[in-house]
Short mmCIF file of C-alpha atoms in Angstrom, two decimals:
data_model
loop_
_atom_site.label_atom_id
_atom_site.label_comp_id
_atom_site.label_asym_id
_atom_site.label_seq_id
_atom_site.Cartn_x
_atom_site.Cartn_y
_atom_site.Cartn_z
CA UNK A 1 34.19 -52.18 -6.80
CA UNK A 2 33.22 -51.92 -10.84
CA UNK A 3 33.48 -48.79 -10.40
CA UNK A 4 30.38 -48.04 -13.25
CA UNK A 5 28.41 -50.04 -11.30
CA UNK A 6 29.85 -47.20 -8.48
CA UNK A 7 28.74 -44.77 -10.52
CA UNK A 8 25.35 -45.64 -11.10
CA UNK A 9 24.72 -46.83 -6.97
CA UNK A 10 25.99 -42.91 -6.63
CA UNK A 11 23.57 -41.40 -9.30
CA UNK A 12 20.76 -43.22 -7.44
CA UNK A 13 21.60 -42.27 -4.24
CA UNK A 14 21.59 -38.98 -5.19
CA UNK A 15 17.77 -39.77 -7.65
CA UNK A 16 16.71 -40.42 -4.67
CA UNK A 17 17.35 -37.70 -2.35
CA UNK A 18 15.74 -35.01 -5.11
CA UNK A 19 13.35 -36.79 -6.48
CA UNK A 20 10.54 -34.22 -5.30
CA UNK A 21 13.02 -31.51 -6.33
CA UNK A 22 13.89 -33.57 -9.97
CA UNK A 23 9.49 -33.67 -10.37
CA UNK A 24 9.15 -30.44 -10.62
CA UNK A 25 12.12 -28.82 -12.64
CA UNK A 26 10.83 -32.19 -15.39
CA UNK A 27 7.65 -30.44 -14.68
CA UNK A 28 8.32 -26.50 -15.59
CA UNK A 29 10.44 -27.51 -18.26
CA UNK A 30 10.84 -28.80 -22.08
CA UNK A 31 10.34 -32.75 -22.58
CA UNK A 32 14.12 -34.85 -21.83
CA UNK A 33 15.92 -31.09 -21.49
CA UNK A 34 17.64 -30.89 -18.78
CA UNK A 35 20.74 -30.69 -18.14
CA UNK A 36 22.95 -31.76 -14.28
CA UNK A 37 25.71 -29.51 -13.06
CA UNK A 38 27.86 -29.94 -10.13
CA UNK A 39 25.75 -32.88 -8.94
CA UNK A 40 28.19 -34.14 -6.88
CA UNK A 41 28.59 -31.77 -4.22
CA UNK A 42 28.36 -32.89 -0.72
CA UNK A 43 28.49 -31.36 3.08
CA UNK A 44 28.34 -32.24 6.11
CA UNK A 45 25.94 -31.28 7.78
CA UNK A 46 27.00 -30.10 11.53
CA UNK A 47 23.86 -30.31 13.40
CA UNK A 48 22.20 -33.78 11.60
CA UNK A 49 25.41 -35.21 10.97
CA UNK A 50 24.06 -36.54 7.60
CA UNK A 51 25.62 -35.37 4.16
CA UNK A 52 24.05 -32.83 1.66
CA UNK A 53 22.91 -34.31 -1.28
CA UNK A 54 23.68 -31.97 -3.28
CA UNK A 55 24.50 -29.89 -1.32
CA UNK A 56 19.93 -29.92 -1.32
CA UNK A 57 19.67 -27.37 -4.99
CA UNK A 58 19.65 -28.98 -8.37
CA UNK A 59 21.89 -26.63 -11.10
CA UNK A 60 21.73 -27.35 -14.83
CA UNK A 61 20.40 -25.87 -17.52
CA UNK A 62 17.62 -26.72 -19.63
CA UNK A 63 14.81 -25.30 -22.76
CA UNK A 64 11.35 -23.82 -21.59
CA UNK A 65 8.79 -22.64 -24.83
CA UNK A 66 12.89 -24.21 -26.70
CA UNK A 67 14.26 -20.66 -24.69
CA UNK A 68 17.39 -21.98 -22.58
CA UNK A 69 17.86 -21.30 -19.23
CA UNK A 70 20.29 -21.94 -16.28
CA UNK A 71 17.99 -24.94 -13.53
CA UNK A 72 18.18 -23.48 -10.06
CA UNK A 73 16.62 -25.22 -7.94
CA UNK A 74 16.31 -25.97 -3.60
CA UNK A 75 14.91 -29.39 -2.45
CA UNK A 76 13.22 -29.05 0.30
CA UNK A 77 14.38 -33.07 1.07
CA UNK A 78 17.75 -31.62 2.27
CA UNK A 79 17.81 -29.83 5.30
CA UNK A 80 14.54 -28.08 4.51
CA UNK A 81 16.13 -26.94 2.38
CA UNK A 82 18.36 -24.93 3.89
CA UNK A 83 20.97 -22.21 2.80
CA UNK A 84 24.03 -23.04 3.77
CA UNK A 85 27.81 -22.12 2.55
CA UNK A 86 29.14 -24.64 -0.15
CA UNK A 87 25.62 -24.02 -1.28
CA UNK A 88 25.72 -20.49 -2.53
CA UNK A 89 28.80 -21.77 -3.67
CA UNK A 90 26.97 -23.75 -6.39
CA UNK A 91 24.03 -21.73 -7.36
CA UNK A 92 26.80 -19.13 -7.29
CA UNK A 93 28.63 -20.50 -9.63
CA UNK A 94 25.40 -21.21 -11.51
CA UNK A 95 24.80 -18.02 -11.80
CA UNK A 96 28.62 -17.07 -13.30
CA UNK A 97 27.11 -19.48 -15.98
CA UNK A 98 24.48 -17.24 -17.03
CA UNK A 99 26.30 -14.37 -17.31
CA UNK A 100 29.33 -15.77 -19.81
CA UNK A 101 26.40 -17.46 -21.72
CA UNK A 102 23.31 -14.09 -21.43
CA UNK A 103 20.99 -16.79 -20.54
CA UNK A 104 18.65 -15.80 -17.80
CA UNK A 105 18.07 -17.96 -14.96
CA UNK A 106 14.92 -19.13 -13.44
CA UNK A 107 14.31 -20.50 -9.75
CA UNK A 108 12.03 -23.58 -8.28
CA UNK A 109 12.86 -22.33 -4.17
CA UNK A 110 11.54 -23.65 -1.58
CA UNK A 111 13.18 -23.20 2.06
CA UNK A 112 13.13 -21.91 5.85
CA UNK A 113 16.15 -20.74 5.68
CA UNK A 114 19.69 -21.23 6.00
CA UNK A 115 20.89 -24.49 8.30
CA UNK A 116 21.55 -24.27 11.95
CA UNK A 117 25.48 -25.04 12.23
CA UNK A 118 26.72 -22.62 9.95
CA UNK A 119 27.23 -20.17 11.81
CA UNK A 120 29.33 -16.69 9.78
CA UNK A 121 30.39 -19.27 6.78
CA UNK A 122 26.60 -19.03 5.14
CA UNK A 123 26.43 -15.47 5.94
CA UNK A 124 30.18 -15.21 4.00
CA UNK A 125 28.07 -17.08 0.74
CA UNK A 126 24.72 -15.89 0.65
CA UNK A 127 26.30 -11.80 0.94
CA UNK A 128 27.87 -13.79 -2.52
CA UNK A 129 24.91 -15.04 -4.14
CA UNK A 130 22.79 -12.21 -2.87
CA UNK A 131 25.42 -9.92 -5.22
CA UNK A 132 26.32 -12.40 -7.82
CA UNK A 133 21.93 -12.16 -8.00
CA UNK A 134 21.79 -8.57 -8.72
CA UNK A 135 24.19 -7.67 -10.70
CA UNK A 136 23.07 -10.07 -12.88
CA UNK A 137 19.62 -8.16 -12.68
CA UNK A 138 19.11 -6.12 -16.12
CA UNK A 139 21.04 -8.39 -17.84
CA UNK A 140 19.84 -11.54 -17.85
CA UNK A 141 16.08 -12.41 -16.82
CA UNK A 142 15.55 -13.59 -13.09
CA UNK A 143 12.76 -15.89 -12.92
CA UNK A 144 11.01 -17.06 -8.92
CA UNK A 145 9.05 -20.06 -9.11
CA UNK A 146 7.79 -20.49 -5.66
CA UNK A 147 7.43 -24.06 -4.40
CA UNK A 148 6.42 -23.94 -1.24
CA UNK A 149 7.53 -22.51 1.81
CA UNK A 150 9.98 -19.40 1.42
CA UNK A 151 11.80 -17.37 4.16
CA UNK A 152 15.18 -15.53 4.72
CA UNK A 153 17.89 -15.07 2.75
CA UNK A 154 15.96 -17.20 -0.42
CA UNK A 155 12.82 -14.78 0.08
CA UNK A 156 15.71 -11.94 -0.58
CA UNK A 157 17.23 -13.68 -3.97
CA UNK A 158 13.61 -14.09 -4.98
CA UNK A 159 12.85 -11.16 -4.23
CA UNK A 160 15.82 -9.22 -6.64
CA UNK A 161 13.28 -11.20 -9.60
CA UNK A 162 12.45 -9.89 -12.62
CA UNK A 163 9.30 -12.34 -11.99
CA UNK A 164 8.41 -14.16 -8.89
CA UNK A 165 5.65 -16.55 -9.37
CA UNK A 166 3.04 -17.44 -6.36
CA UNK A 167 1.13 -21.04 -6.13
CA UNK A 168 -1.66 -21.18 -3.24
CA UNK A 169 0.77 -23.04 -1.29
CA UNK A 170 3.37 -20.28 -1.75
CA UNK A 171 4.67 -18.82 1.28
CA UNK A 172 7.12 -15.48 1.16
CA UNK A 173 8.06 -14.18 4.22
CA UNK A 174 11.23 -12.45 6.47
CA UNK A 175 10.96 -15.04 9.10
CA UNK A 176 8.57 -18.43 10.22
CA UNK A 177 5.23 -16.58 9.15
CA UNK A 178 4.03 -17.80 13.28
CA UNK A 179 7.09 -15.74 14.52
CA UNK A 180 5.95 -12.96 13.12
CA UNK A 181 2.55 -13.85 13.83
CA UNK A 182 3.32 -13.71 17.58
CA UNK A 183 4.58 -11.47 17.60
CA UNK A 184 2.08 -9.07 16.59
CA UNK A 185 -0.36 -11.03 18.95
CA UNK A 186 -2.15 -12.23 16.53
CA UNK A 187 -2.37 -16.34 15.46
CA UNK A 188 -2.57 -16.14 11.33
CA UNK A 189 -2.00 -18.63 8.92
CA UNK A 190 1.08 -18.88 6.78
CA UNK A 191 -0.40 -17.50 4.25
CA UNK A 192 -2.06 -15.36 5.59
CA UNK A 193 1.52 -13.36 7.14
CA UNK A 194 2.90 -14.09 3.20
CA UNK A 195 0.55 -15.84 0.05
CA UNK A 196 -0.49 -14.57 -2.58
CA UNK A 197 -3.08 -11.97 -1.47
CA UNK A 198 -1.47 -10.88 2.06
CA UNK A 199 1.63 -9.13 0.72
CA UNK A 200 0.36 -6.12 0.13
CA UNK A 201 3.04 -3.94 0.21
CA UNK A 202 5.97 -6.59 -0.85
CA UNK A 203 5.96 -4.84 -4.41
CA UNK A 204 6.71 -7.64 -5.57
CA UNK A 205 6.93 -8.40 -9.98
CA UNK A 206 4.13 -10.42 -8.36
CA UNK A 207 2.19 -13.19 -10.79
CA UNK A 208 -0.54 -16.40 -9.57
CA UNK A 209 0.48 -18.98 -10.76
CA UNK A 210 -2.31 -22.85 -10.56
CA UNK A 211 1.19 -24.66 -11.04
CA UNK A 212 4.29 -25.25 -12.63
CA UNK A 213 3.18 -26.12 -16.50
CA UNK A 214 1.53 -22.55 -15.73
CA UNK A 215 4.58 -20.49 -14.51
CA UNK A 216 5.89 -22.39 -18.07
CA UNK A 217 3.53 -20.97 -20.55
CA UNK A 218 3.78 -16.77 -18.43
CA UNK A 219 8.05 -17.89 -19.12
CA UNK A 220 8.12 -18.78 -22.28
CA UNK A 221 5.26 -15.26 -23.05
CA UNK A 222 8.04 -13.37 -21.54
CA UNK A 223 10.71 -14.50 -23.29
CA UNK A 224 8.27 -14.31 -26.59
CA UNK A 225 7.74 -10.63 -26.23
CA UNK A 226 12.03 -10.20 -24.59
CA UNK A 227 13.53 -12.53 -27.85
CA UNK A 228 10.70 -12.20 -30.49
CA UNK A 229 10.60 -9.25 -32.86
CA UNK A 230 7.45 -7.97 -34.93
CA UNK A 231 8.24 -6.77 -38.40
CA UNK A 232 5.46 -5.11 -40.90
CA UNK A 233 3.09 -4.05 -37.56
CA UNK A 234 0.02 -3.24 -39.88
CA UNK A 235 -2.27 -0.55 -37.71
CA UNK A 236 -4.68 -2.00 -36.17
CA UNK A 237 -9.04 -0.57 -36.99
CA UNK A 238 -10.30 1.42 -35.20
CA UNK A 239 -13.09 0.06 -31.85
CA UNK A 240 -15.76 2.67 -32.02
CA UNK A 241 -16.68 0.97 -28.78
CA UNK A 242 -14.03 2.83 -26.69
CA UNK A 243 -15.64 6.00 -27.54
CA UNK A 244 -18.72 4.51 -25.25
CA UNK A 245 -15.97 3.70 -22.21
CA UNK A 246 -12.29 4.55 -21.95
CA UNK A 247 -11.95 2.22 -18.44
CA UNK A 248 -8.21 0.22 -16.83
CA UNK A 249 -10.21 -3.36 -18.52
CA UNK A 250 -11.04 -1.82 -21.32
CA UNK A 251 -7.01 -0.45 -22.03
CA UNK A 252 -5.47 -3.55 -21.00
CA UNK A 253 -7.56 -5.09 -23.39
CA UNK A 254 -5.95 -3.52 -25.95
CA UNK A 255 -2.40 -5.10 -25.11
CA UNK A 256 -2.47 -8.02 -26.91
CA UNK A 257 -1.54 -10.68 -24.63
CA UNK A 258 -1.26 -9.04 -21.41
CA UNK A 259 0.53 -10.19 -18.55
CA UNK A 260 0.06 -8.46 -15.17
CA UNK A 261 3.07 -8.45 -13.58
CA UNK A 262 2.87 -7.40 -9.08
CA UNK A 263 -1.18 -7.18 -9.44
CA UNK A 264 -1.58 -7.92 -5.46
CA UNK A 265 -0.61 -3.95 -4.63
CA UNK A 266 -1.20 -1.33 -5.32
CA UNK A 267 -4.03 -2.49 -7.96
CA UNK A 268 -5.59 1.01 -8.94
CA UNK A 269 -1.95 0.75 -11.40
CA UNK A 270 -1.54 -2.51 -14.03
CA UNK A 271 1.90 -2.79 -15.41
CA UNK A 272 1.67 -5.17 -17.98
CA UNK A 273 3.91 -6.35 -20.73
CA UNK A 274 2.48 -6.74 -24.05
CA UNK A 275 2.14 -5.56 -27.56
CA UNK A 276 0.48 -3.21 -28.76
CA UNK A 277 0.38 -4.08 -32.95
CA UNK A 278 2.76 -6.72 -32.29
CA UNK A 279 4.84 -4.88 -31.04
CA UNK A 280 6.41 -5.76 -27.47
CA UNK A 281 5.74 -2.68 -24.61
CA UNK A 282 5.38 -1.82 -21.12
CA UNK A 283 2.20 -0.29 -19.89
CA UNK A 284 0.68 1.31 -17.79
CA UNK A 285 -2.81 1.52 -16.86
CA UNK A 286 -3.95 4.27 -14.03
CA UNK A 287 -7.01 3.88 -12.77
CA UNK A 288 -8.14 7.02 -10.91
CA UNK A 289 -4.77 7.25 -9.26
CA UNK A 290 -3.92 8.90 -6.11
CA UNK A 291 -0.04 9.50 -6.41
CA UNK A 292 1.76 7.87 -2.80
CA UNK A 293 5.07 6.23 -2.30
CA UNK A 294 4.06 2.55 -3.21
CA UNK A 295 2.81 3.44 -6.79
CA UNK A 296 5.56 5.41 -7.00
CA UNK A 297 8.00 2.50 -6.59
CA UNK A 298 6.43 0.08 -8.02
CA UNK A 299 5.09 1.99 -11.02
CA UNK A 300 10.14 2.84 -11.19
CA UNK A 301 10.04 -0.33 -10.31
CA UNK A 302 8.33 -1.98 -14.03
CA UNK A 303 10.16 1.64 -15.68
CA UNK A 304 13.10 -0.15 -14.62
CA UNK A 305 12.51 -3.91 -16.27
CA UNK A 306 11.38 -1.28 -19.18
CA UNK A 307 15.29 -0.09 -19.31
CA UNK A 308 16.51 -3.36 -18.66
CA UNK A 309 15.23 -5.29 -21.53
CA UNK A 310 14.36 -2.38 -24.35
CA UNK A 311 10.44 -2.47 -24.30
CA UNK A 312 8.92 0.66 -25.01
CA UNK A 313 7.47 2.26 -22.31
CA UNK A 314 4.06 3.33 -22.53
CA UNK A 315 1.41 5.27 -20.01
CA UNK A 316 -1.65 5.61 -20.31
CA UNK A 317 -2.71 8.40 -17.28
CA UNK A 318 -5.43 8.46 -14.39
CA UNK A 319 -4.10 10.44 -12.13
CA UNK A 320 -5.51 13.06 -9.88
CA UNK A 321 -2.28 13.93 -8.72
CA UNK A 322 -0.57 13.40 -5.70
CA UNK A 323 -2.79 12.06 -2.33
CA UNK A 324 -1.93 14.81 0.41
CA UNK A 325 -3.27 12.73 3.46
CA UNK A 326 -1.27 13.13 7.06
CA UNK A 327 0.90 9.70 5.97
CA UNK A 328 1.40 9.85 2.90
CA UNK A 329 2.83 14.08 3.66
CA UNK A 330 5.89 11.51 5.74
CA UNK A 331 6.81 8.83 3.72
CA UNK A 332 9.26 8.40 1.17
CA UNK A 333 7.14 10.06 -1.54
CA UNK A 334 9.85 12.89 -2.79
CA UNK A 335 12.45 10.01 -2.96
CA UNK A 336 11.50 7.68 -4.47
CA UNK A 337 9.75 10.28 -7.95
CA UNK A 338 13.53 11.18 -7.71
CA UNK A 339 14.22 7.22 -8.16
CA UNK A 340 11.54 6.85 -10.73
CA UNK A 341 12.89 10.38 -12.53
CA UNK A 342 16.86 8.84 -12.52
CA UNK A 343 15.32 5.31 -14.43
CA UNK A 344 12.91 7.02 -16.97
CA UNK A 345 16.37 9.32 -17.75
CA UNK A 346 18.08 6.18 -18.92
CA UNK A 347 15.36 4.57 -20.49
CA UNK A 348 16.34 4.94 -24.79
CA UNK A 349 13.84 3.29 -26.42
CA UNK A 350 10.72 4.72 -27.02
CA UNK A 351 7.97 6.29 -24.73
CA UNK A 352 4.95 6.99 -25.11
CA UNK A 353 1.88 9.24 -22.70
CA UNK A 354 -1.53 8.69 -23.85
CA UNK A 355 -3.95 10.47 -21.03
CA UNK A 356 -7.07 8.96 -20.91
CA UNK A 357 -8.61 10.85 -17.73
CA UNK A 358 -6.73 13.13 -15.30
CA UNK A 359 -3.50 14.58 -15.24
CA UNK A 360 -3.57 16.90 -12.59
CA UNK A 361 -0.70 18.27 -11.49
CA UNK A 362 2.31 15.42 -11.19
CA UNK A 363 -0.37 13.20 -12.38
CA UNK A 364 0.25 15.15 -15.32
CA UNK A 365 4.65 16.81 -14.58
CA UNK A 366 5.80 12.80 -13.93
CA UNK A 367 4.00 10.68 -16.76
CA UNK A 368 3.07 13.06 -19.78
CA UNK A 369 4.82 15.88 -20.37
CA UNK A 370 7.55 15.78 -22.65
CA UNK A 371 10.12 18.05 -20.95
CA UNK A 372 10.29 14.67 -18.77
CA UNK A 373 11.11 12.22 -22.13
CA UNK A 374 8.17 11.52 -23.90
CA UNK A 375 8.59 11.32 -27.44
CA UNK A 376 5.22 11.34 -28.54
CA UNK A 377 2.47 13.17 -25.74
CA UNK A 378 -1.50 12.34 -26.58
CA UNK A 379 -4.55 13.24 -24.68
CA UNK A 380 -7.72 12.46 -24.64
CA UNK A 381 -11.08 14.64 -26.58
CA UNK A 382 -12.50 13.89 -22.60
CA UNK A 383 -9.25 14.11 -20.58
CA UNK A 384 -8.12 16.76 -18.10
CA UNK A 385 -4.86 17.91 -17.85
CA UNK A 386 -4.51 20.66 -15.36
CA UNK A 387 -1.83 22.13 -12.32
CA UNK A 388 -5.52 21.61 -10.17
CA UNK A 389 -8.22 19.71 -9.86
CA UNK A 390 -11.12 20.65 -10.81
CA UNK A 391 -12.86 21.52 -6.98
CA UNK A 392 -9.45 21.85 -5.22
CA UNK A 393 -8.65 24.85 -8.57
CA UNK A 394 -12.07 26.56 -8.11
CA UNK A 395 -11.42 27.62 -5.02
CA UNK A 396 -8.03 28.40 -4.54
CA UNK A 397 -8.58 30.84 -8.85
CA UNK A 398 -11.95 32.43 -6.73
CA UNK A 399 -10.76 32.64 -3.33
CA UNK A 400 -11.60 36.26 -3.57
CA UNK A 401 -14.67 35.91 -5.38
CA UNK A 402 -16.73 36.28 -2.56
CA UNK A 403 -20.38 36.18 -4.25
CA UNK A 404 -19.31 33.33 -6.54
CA UNK A 405 -21.52 31.11 -7.76
CA UNK A 406 -18.92 27.56 -6.71
CA UNK A 407 -20.27 25.08 -8.32
CA UNK A 408 -20.70 27.47 -11.76
CA UNK A 409 -17.35 28.08 -11.09
CA UNK A 410 -16.60 24.42 -10.84
CA UNK A 411 -17.11 24.00 -14.49
CA UNK A 412 -16.09 26.97 -15.56
CA UNK A 413 -12.28 25.88 -14.00
CA UNK A 414 -12.86 22.98 -14.73
CA UNK A 415 -14.04 23.39 -19.10
CA UNK A 416 -11.81 26.63 -19.33
CA UNK A 417 -8.62 25.51 -17.34
CA UNK A 418 -8.97 21.61 -17.87
CA UNK A 419 -9.48 21.03 -21.32
CA UNK A 420 -6.71 19.16 -23.32
CA UNK A 421 -6.62 21.05 -26.50
CA UNK A 422 -5.05 24.18 -23.86
CA UNK A 423 -1.88 21.83 -23.44
CA UNK A 424 -1.75 21.58 -27.65
CA UNK A 425 -1.79 25.53 -28.22
CA UNK A 426 0.98 25.00 -25.97
CA UNK A 427 2.29 22.61 -27.59
CA UNK A 428 2.57 19.46 -24.90
CA UNK A 429 0.63 17.45 -27.05
CA UNK A 430 0.93 15.41 -30.25
CA UNK A 431 -2.29 15.36 -30.47
CA UNK A 432 -6.43 15.45 -28.93
CA UNK A 433 -7.55 11.78 -30.11
CA UNK A 434 -11.24 10.03 -30.30
CA UNK A 435 -10.60 6.77 -27.90
CA UNK A 436 -11.01 4.92 -30.49
CA UNK A 437 -8.31 5.45 -32.16
CA UNK A 438 -6.32 5.45 -28.63
CA UNK A 439 -4.21 1.99 -30.82
CA UNK A 440 -3.82 3.95 -34.80
CA UNK A 441 -2.20 6.45 -32.48
CA UNK A 442 -0.22 4.30 -30.49
CA UNK A 443 0.90 1.69 -33.91
CA UNK A 444 2.13 4.59 -35.93
CA UNK A 445 4.20 5.70 -33.14
CA UNK A 446 6.16 2.99 -31.96
CA UNK A 447 6.78 2.19 -35.50
CA UNK A 448 8.33 5.18 -35.92
CA UNK A 449 10.77 5.45 -33.23
CA UNK A 450 11.63 1.43 -33.68
CA UNK A 451 11.85 1.47 -36.90
#
């Protein structure tokens, strides 16, 4: 048989077996930019007795919004996207190339787990794959798009990524949601077990998207932040409306082209990528936070992203200290605080804090104190900085005054002890500012620190 004819026939069979996943790649990447690698990679599926066309994964490189990426796309039509040792090795080779060429990776994931019949062999492959993905973390960005059901080791791979995209069809779980639901004695839909809204405690850097084109837009915007410097950022005009109202929504609006990661978990802490005066930042916006282990872990993960990709770390602080409950006491809160401090210490770009509400106890020590490494710390004129929240502080400070008017004492404590001017007098704040000038102070500070 003519070799050219045979090649065309083989390519035709391969493309038919991966038509669905190739259409997903086309929807995500720039037109005609995808170049496939290791296309003719096959092994036998020992359970179904069929060749695993292309190992059930399509790999290659392409551009998204003009930026280069390596692409790893699981083909659900071959063994339900199941991982095999050869499959893992094929993906790992792509990650090696990404590391060598300092090029980010996009995973299109759709898998029910591992291939039946692989045994311990696939476990070795999974170990190699997860280790390589972990080694890439912090050197090149990794994005995961959950194109359907993503269970087991494929879910573990997604958890390594810097950003995880969910659609209404996405399900993320350790194992089959049917099994998890049955073990809990419930009859839940898979979306109720592993959908975007259900995963409140997973603390993934999740973003909800409409479709793959929407994912491409987010990936381009994040790539712009990481890759494109802005020169000669200008000071912005004042925002008088902030003098009337400063809340999390208003602060979010200050961040240009803001992208929130992980909005489905710990919503009282918003972790946002964007720009201030054109300068790329990682902004943590506190919304009346009381600290628990999940909140601190979410912030720690975000601070790590800031550190890895050289983004200035900005904290808008409104934190009343720890959530003093039995469940928080019996949790990993203190351990997470130590991990957060370790990451914060490694951030060698700008670190700026603005106390917009309360900074009580650890709420000040961890997120606004200059002693912990913040280059500039500011507070709004109506902010509160104190050892205790006003009510608790009053009870402690004036416990021996039997005839004291408790309400007056609370007011006294708030006015005399929590006034941010006390911190400023001690040299712990760089300035006490009006809310309308927040952006101007931030831009000026960022220009000083990264200029």
